[in-house]
Coordinates of C-alpha atoms and ligand atoms in Angstrom, one line a residue:
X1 CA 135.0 88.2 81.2
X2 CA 136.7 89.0 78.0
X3 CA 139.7 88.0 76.9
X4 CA 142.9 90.0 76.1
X5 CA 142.0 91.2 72.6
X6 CA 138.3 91.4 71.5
X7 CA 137.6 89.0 69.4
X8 CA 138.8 86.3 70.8
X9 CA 136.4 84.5 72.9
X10 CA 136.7 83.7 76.6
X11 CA 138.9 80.9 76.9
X12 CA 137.6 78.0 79.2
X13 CA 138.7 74.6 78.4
X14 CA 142.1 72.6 78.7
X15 CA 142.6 73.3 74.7
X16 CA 141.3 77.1 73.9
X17 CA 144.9 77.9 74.8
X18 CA 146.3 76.0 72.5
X19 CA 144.3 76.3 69.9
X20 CA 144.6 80.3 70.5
X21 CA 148.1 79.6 70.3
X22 CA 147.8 78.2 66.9
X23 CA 145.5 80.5 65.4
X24 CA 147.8 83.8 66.7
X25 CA 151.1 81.4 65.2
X26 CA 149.2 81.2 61.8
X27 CA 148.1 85.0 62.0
X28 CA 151.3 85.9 62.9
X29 CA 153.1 84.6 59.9
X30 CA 150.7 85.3 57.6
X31 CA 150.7 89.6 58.5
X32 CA 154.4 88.7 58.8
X33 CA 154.8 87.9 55.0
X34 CA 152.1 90.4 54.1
X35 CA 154.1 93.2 55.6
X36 CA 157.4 92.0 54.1
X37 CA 155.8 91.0 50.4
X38 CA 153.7 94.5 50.4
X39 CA 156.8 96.0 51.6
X40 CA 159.2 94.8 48.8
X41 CA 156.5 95.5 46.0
X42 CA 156.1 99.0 46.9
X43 CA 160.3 99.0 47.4
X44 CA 160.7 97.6 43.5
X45 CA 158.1 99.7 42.1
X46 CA 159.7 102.7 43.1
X47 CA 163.2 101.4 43.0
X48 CA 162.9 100.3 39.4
X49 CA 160.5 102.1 38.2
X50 CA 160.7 103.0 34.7
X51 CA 162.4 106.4 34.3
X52 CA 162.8 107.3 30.9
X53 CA 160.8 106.1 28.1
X54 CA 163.5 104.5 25.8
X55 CA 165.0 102.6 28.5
X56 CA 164.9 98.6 27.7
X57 CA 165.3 96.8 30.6
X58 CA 168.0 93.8 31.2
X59 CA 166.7 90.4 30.5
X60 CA 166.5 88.4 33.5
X61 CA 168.0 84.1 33.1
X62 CA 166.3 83.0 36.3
X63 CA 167.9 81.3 39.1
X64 CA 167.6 78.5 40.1
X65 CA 168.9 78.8 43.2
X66 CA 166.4 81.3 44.1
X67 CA 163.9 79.5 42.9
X68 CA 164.9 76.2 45.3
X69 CA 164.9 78.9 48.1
X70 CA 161.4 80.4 48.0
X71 CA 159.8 77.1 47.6
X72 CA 161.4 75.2 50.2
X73 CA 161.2 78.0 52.7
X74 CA 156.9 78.2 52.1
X75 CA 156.9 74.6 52.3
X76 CA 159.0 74.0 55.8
X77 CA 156.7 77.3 57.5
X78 CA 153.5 75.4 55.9
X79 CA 154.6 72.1 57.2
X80 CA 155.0 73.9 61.0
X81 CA 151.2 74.5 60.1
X82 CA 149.8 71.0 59.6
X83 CA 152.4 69.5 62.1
X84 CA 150.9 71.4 64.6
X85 CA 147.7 71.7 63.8
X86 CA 147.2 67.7 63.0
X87 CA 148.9 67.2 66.4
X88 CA 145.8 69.3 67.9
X89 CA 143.0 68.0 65.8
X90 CA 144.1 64.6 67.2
X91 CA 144.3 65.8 71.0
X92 CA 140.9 67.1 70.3
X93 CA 138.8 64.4 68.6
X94 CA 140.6 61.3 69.7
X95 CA 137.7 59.9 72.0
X96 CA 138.1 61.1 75.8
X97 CA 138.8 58.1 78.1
X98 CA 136.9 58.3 82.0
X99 CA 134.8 60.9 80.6
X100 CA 131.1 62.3 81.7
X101 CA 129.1 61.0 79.0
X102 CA 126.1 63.5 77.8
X103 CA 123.4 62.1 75.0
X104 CA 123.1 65.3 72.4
X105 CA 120.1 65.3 70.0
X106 CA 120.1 68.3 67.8
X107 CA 116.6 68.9 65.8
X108 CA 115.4 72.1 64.0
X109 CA 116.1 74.3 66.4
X110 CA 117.0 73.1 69.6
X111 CA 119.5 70.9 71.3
X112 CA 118.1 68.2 73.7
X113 CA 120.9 66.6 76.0
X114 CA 120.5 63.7 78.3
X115 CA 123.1 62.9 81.5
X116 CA 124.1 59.2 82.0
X117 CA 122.2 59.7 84.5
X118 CA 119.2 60.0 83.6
X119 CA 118.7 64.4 83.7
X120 CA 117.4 66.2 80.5
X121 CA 117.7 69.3 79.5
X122 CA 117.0 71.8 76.5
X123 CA 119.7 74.3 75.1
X124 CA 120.9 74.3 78.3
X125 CA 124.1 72.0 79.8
X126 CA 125.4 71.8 83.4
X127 CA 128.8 70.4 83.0
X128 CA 131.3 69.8 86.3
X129 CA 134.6 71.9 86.0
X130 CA 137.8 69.8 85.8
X131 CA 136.2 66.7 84.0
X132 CA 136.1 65.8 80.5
X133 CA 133.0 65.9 79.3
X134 CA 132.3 63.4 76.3
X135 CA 129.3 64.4 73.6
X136 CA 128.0 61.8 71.8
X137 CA 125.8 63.6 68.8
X138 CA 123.1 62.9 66.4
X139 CA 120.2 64.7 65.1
X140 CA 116.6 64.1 63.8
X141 CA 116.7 66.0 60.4
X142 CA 119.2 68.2 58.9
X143 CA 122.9 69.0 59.7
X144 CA 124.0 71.3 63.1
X145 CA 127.0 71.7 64.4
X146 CA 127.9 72.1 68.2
X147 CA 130.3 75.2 68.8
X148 CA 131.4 76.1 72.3
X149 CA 133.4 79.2 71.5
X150 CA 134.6 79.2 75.0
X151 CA 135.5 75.8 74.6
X152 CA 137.0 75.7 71.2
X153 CA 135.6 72.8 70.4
X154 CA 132.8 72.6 67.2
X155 CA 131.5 69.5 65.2
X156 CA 128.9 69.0 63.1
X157 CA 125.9 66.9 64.1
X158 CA 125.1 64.4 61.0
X159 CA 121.9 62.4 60.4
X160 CA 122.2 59.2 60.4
X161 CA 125.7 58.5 62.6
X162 CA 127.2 59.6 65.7
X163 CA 130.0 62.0 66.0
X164 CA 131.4 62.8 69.2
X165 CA 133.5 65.5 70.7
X166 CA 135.1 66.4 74.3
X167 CA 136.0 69.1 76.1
X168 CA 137.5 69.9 79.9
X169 CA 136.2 73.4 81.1
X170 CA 138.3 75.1 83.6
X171 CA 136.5 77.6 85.1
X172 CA 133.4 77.8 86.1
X173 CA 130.6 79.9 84.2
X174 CA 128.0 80.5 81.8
X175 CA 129.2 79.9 78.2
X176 CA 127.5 80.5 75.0
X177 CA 126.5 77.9 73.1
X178 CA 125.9 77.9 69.6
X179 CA 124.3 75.9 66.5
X180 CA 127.1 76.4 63.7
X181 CA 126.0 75.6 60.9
X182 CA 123.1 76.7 58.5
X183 CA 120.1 74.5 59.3
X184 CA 117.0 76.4 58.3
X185 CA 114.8 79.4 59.1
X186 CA 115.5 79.6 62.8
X187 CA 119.4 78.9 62.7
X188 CA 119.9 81.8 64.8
X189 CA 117.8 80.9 67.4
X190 CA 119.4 77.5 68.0
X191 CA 121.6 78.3 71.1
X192 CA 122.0 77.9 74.5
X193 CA 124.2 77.7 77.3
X194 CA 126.5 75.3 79.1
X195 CA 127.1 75.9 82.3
X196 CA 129.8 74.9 84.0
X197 CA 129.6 74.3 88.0
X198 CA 132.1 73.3 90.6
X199 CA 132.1 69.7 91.3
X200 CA 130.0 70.2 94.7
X201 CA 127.4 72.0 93.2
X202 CA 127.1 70.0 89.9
X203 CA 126.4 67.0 92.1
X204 CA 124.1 69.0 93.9
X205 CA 122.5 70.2 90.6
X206 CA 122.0 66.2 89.4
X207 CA 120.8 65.2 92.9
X208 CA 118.3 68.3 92.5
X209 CA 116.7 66.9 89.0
X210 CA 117.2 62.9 89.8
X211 CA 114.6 60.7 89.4
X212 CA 114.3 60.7 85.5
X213 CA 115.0 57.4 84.6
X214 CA 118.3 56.9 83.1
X215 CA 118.9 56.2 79.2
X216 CA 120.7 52.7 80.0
X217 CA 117.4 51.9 82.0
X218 CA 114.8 53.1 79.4
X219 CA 116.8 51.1 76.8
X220 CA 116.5 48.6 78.8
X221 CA 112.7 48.7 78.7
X222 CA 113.0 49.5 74.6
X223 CA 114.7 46.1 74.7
X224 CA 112.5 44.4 75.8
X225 CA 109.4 46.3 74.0
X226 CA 111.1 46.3 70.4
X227 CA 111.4 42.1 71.1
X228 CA 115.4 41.9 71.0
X229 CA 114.9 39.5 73.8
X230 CA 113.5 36.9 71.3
X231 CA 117.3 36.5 69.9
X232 CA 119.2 37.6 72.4
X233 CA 118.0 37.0 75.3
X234 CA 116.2 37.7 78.3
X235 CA 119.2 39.0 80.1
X236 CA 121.1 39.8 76.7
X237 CA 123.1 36.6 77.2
X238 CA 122.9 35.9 73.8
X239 CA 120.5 33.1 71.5
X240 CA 119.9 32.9 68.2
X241 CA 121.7 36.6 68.2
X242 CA 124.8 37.6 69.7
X243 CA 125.4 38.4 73.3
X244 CA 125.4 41.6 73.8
X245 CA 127.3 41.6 77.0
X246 CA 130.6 42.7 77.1
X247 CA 129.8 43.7 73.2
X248 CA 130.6 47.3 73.8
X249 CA 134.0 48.5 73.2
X250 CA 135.2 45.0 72.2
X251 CA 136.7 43.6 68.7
X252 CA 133.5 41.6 67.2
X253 CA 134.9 39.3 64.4
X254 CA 132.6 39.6 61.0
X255 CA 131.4 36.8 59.1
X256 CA 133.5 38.5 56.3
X257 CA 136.4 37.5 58.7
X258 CA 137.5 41.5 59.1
X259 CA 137.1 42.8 62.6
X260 CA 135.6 45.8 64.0
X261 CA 135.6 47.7 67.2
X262 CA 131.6 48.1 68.7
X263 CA 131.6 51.4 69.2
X264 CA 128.6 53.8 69.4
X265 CA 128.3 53.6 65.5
X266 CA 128.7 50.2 65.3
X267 CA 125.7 49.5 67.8
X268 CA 123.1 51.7 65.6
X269 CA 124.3 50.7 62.4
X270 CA 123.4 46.9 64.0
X271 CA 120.2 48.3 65.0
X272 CA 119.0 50.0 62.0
X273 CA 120.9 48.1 59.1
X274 CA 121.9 44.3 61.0
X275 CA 122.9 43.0 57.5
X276 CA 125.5 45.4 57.2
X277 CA 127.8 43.5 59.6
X278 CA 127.3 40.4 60.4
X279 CA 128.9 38.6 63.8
X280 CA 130.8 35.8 62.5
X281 CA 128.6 32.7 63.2
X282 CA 125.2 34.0 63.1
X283 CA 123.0 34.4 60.1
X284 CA 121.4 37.5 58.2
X285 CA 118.1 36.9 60.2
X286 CA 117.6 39.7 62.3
X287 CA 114.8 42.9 61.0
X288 CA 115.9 46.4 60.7
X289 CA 114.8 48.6 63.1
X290 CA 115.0 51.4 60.9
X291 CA 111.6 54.0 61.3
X292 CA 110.8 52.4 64.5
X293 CA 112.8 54.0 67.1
X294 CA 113.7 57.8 67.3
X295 CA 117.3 59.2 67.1
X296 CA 116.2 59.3 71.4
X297 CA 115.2 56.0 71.5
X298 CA 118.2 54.3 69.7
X299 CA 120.7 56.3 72.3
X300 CA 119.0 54.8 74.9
X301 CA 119.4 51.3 73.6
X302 CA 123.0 52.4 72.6
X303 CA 123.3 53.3 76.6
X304 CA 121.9 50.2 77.5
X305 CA 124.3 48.2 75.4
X306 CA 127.3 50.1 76.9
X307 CA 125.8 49.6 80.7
X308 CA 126.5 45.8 80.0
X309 CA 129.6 46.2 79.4
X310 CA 130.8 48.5 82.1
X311 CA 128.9 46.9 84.6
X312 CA 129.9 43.0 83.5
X313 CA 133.4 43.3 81.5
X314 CA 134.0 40.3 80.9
X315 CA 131.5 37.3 80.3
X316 CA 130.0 35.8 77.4
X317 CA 130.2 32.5 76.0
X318 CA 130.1 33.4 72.5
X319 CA 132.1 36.6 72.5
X320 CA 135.4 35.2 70.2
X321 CA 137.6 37.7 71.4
X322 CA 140.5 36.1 71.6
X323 CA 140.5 34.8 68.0
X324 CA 139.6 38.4 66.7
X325 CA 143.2 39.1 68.7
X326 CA 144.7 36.6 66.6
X327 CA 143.3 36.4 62.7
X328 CA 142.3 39.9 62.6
X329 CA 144.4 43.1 62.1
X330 CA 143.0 45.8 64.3
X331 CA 141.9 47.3 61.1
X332 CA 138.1 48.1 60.8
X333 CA 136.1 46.2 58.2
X334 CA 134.2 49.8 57.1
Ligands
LIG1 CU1 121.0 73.9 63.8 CU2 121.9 75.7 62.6

């Protein structure tokens, strides 16, 4: 199970390769110029070491030349560093497309994850092999961070917003799972597993532990408890508040006239703080929800949100989406 030098960790997912690549590039010229700068001290010293003690050595001018030469040379090999490893960061954090999607609550010290599909589980994932698997993160209290070694792939979990992260394992197995980042007495302790199943016996695995409602259907019943049906609407068709079909994933023009994307963070933000952006042609009226709903709760309205889009994409008789095509720049209002 151990990869080809010790301390690197198993590599499992589509970019452990590359990142491995990257990291033994950067080692590689960093005991590279070590080697050659350690080298040529320890040739100078003893070349020109002093060897009587009247001798007054030549005064050196500079050169200019020289001095062009070992800054442009660092500054090409440190570009080859940030090239490549920008190019990565964006392959890893740009948000997965037909991905699995897995609700992730961290809280001190354990990581609850729910399945689209309704399954929960505690410091433990089952993941199919061969399928990107989108995380979509929050916690209750302080910072974590989610680190798959195996994976590659680490983020921190942040109060108050949603980060999310993907990964594609390709083989099956049993891979640690850690918390990385310093959140209290039993940091340590905060780990698990995810384990990663072939496609057959993942589906097997869900099938085994169905029955627990999904999150889109307990938001749905958070919905219609927390009274968002007042404004809008029974069926989320939209009233006195926008519709919220369709919402998900679409350009929603501001009354500020700037446009943003409704993406995961764009739903809670409406949630928890409505004035902050307000849907062109509707007024500042609707509560904060802020201190009523857990970091749980507010997924599963998030979920529910997102189910009325995927299952109805396009309706809505208020949605102005073609004039946020239009007089709006795709750039976000944030
Ligand atoms: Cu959670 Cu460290």
């Amino acid at each position: 199970m151990q990869s080809w030098f010790p301390f690197i960790p198993e590599s499992a997912s589509t970019i452990s390769s590359e990142v491995d690549a990257l990291y033994l590039y950067i080692s590689g010229v960093t005991v590279f110029f070590t080697l050659l700068i350690c080298g040529v001290v320890t040739f100078f010293v003893i070349r020109y070491r002093r060897r009587n003690p009247f001798e007054i050595p030549r005064p050196i001018e500079g050169s200019h030349k020289l001095e062009t030469l070992w800054s442009v040379i660092p500054l090409l090999i440190t570009m080859t560093f940030f090239v490549w490893g920008a190019k990565l960061y964006f392959q890893m954090y740009r948000p997965a497309q037909n991905a699995i999607e897995v609700y992730v609550v961290g809280k001190q010290w354990m990581w609850k994850f729910q399945h689209a599909t309704g399954q929960r589980e505690i410091n433990e994932l089952h993941v199919p092999v061969g399928r990107k698997v989108k995380l979509i993160m929050t916690t209750e209290d302080v910072i974590h961070d989610f680190y798959v070694p195996a994976f590659r792939t680490k983020l921190d979990v942040v109060p108050g917003k949603y980060t999310t992260e993907w990964f594609e394992a390709t083989k099956p197995g049993r891979y640690h799972l850690f918390c990385a980042e310093y959140c209290g007495m039993n940091h340590s302790g905060m780990r698990g597993f995810v384990e990663v199943m072939e496609p057959t016996a993942y589906e097997n695995w869900l099938s085994g532990n169905a029955g627990q409602s999904s999150p889109a259907a307990a938001g749905r019943g958070l919905y219609e408890s927390l009274g968002c049906v007042s404004c809008h609407g029974a069926n989320a068709e939209g009233g006195r508040g926008p519709a919220l079909i369709g919402v998900y994933g679409s350009k929603v023009v501001l009354s500020g006239g700037q446009s943003v994307t409704a993406d995961e963070g764009y739903i809670r933000e409406s949630v928890l703080n409505p004035q902050a952006k307000i849907v062109t042609g509707f007024g500042p009226i609707m509560p904060s929800f802020q201190g009523q709903v857990s970091e749980e709760q507010l997924l599963q309205v998030v979920a529910y949100i997102k189910s009325l889009s995927t299952a109805k994409p396009e309706t809505a008789t208020s949605k102005p989406l073609p004039a946020a095509a239009s007089s709006a720049t795709p750039k976000a209002g944030k």
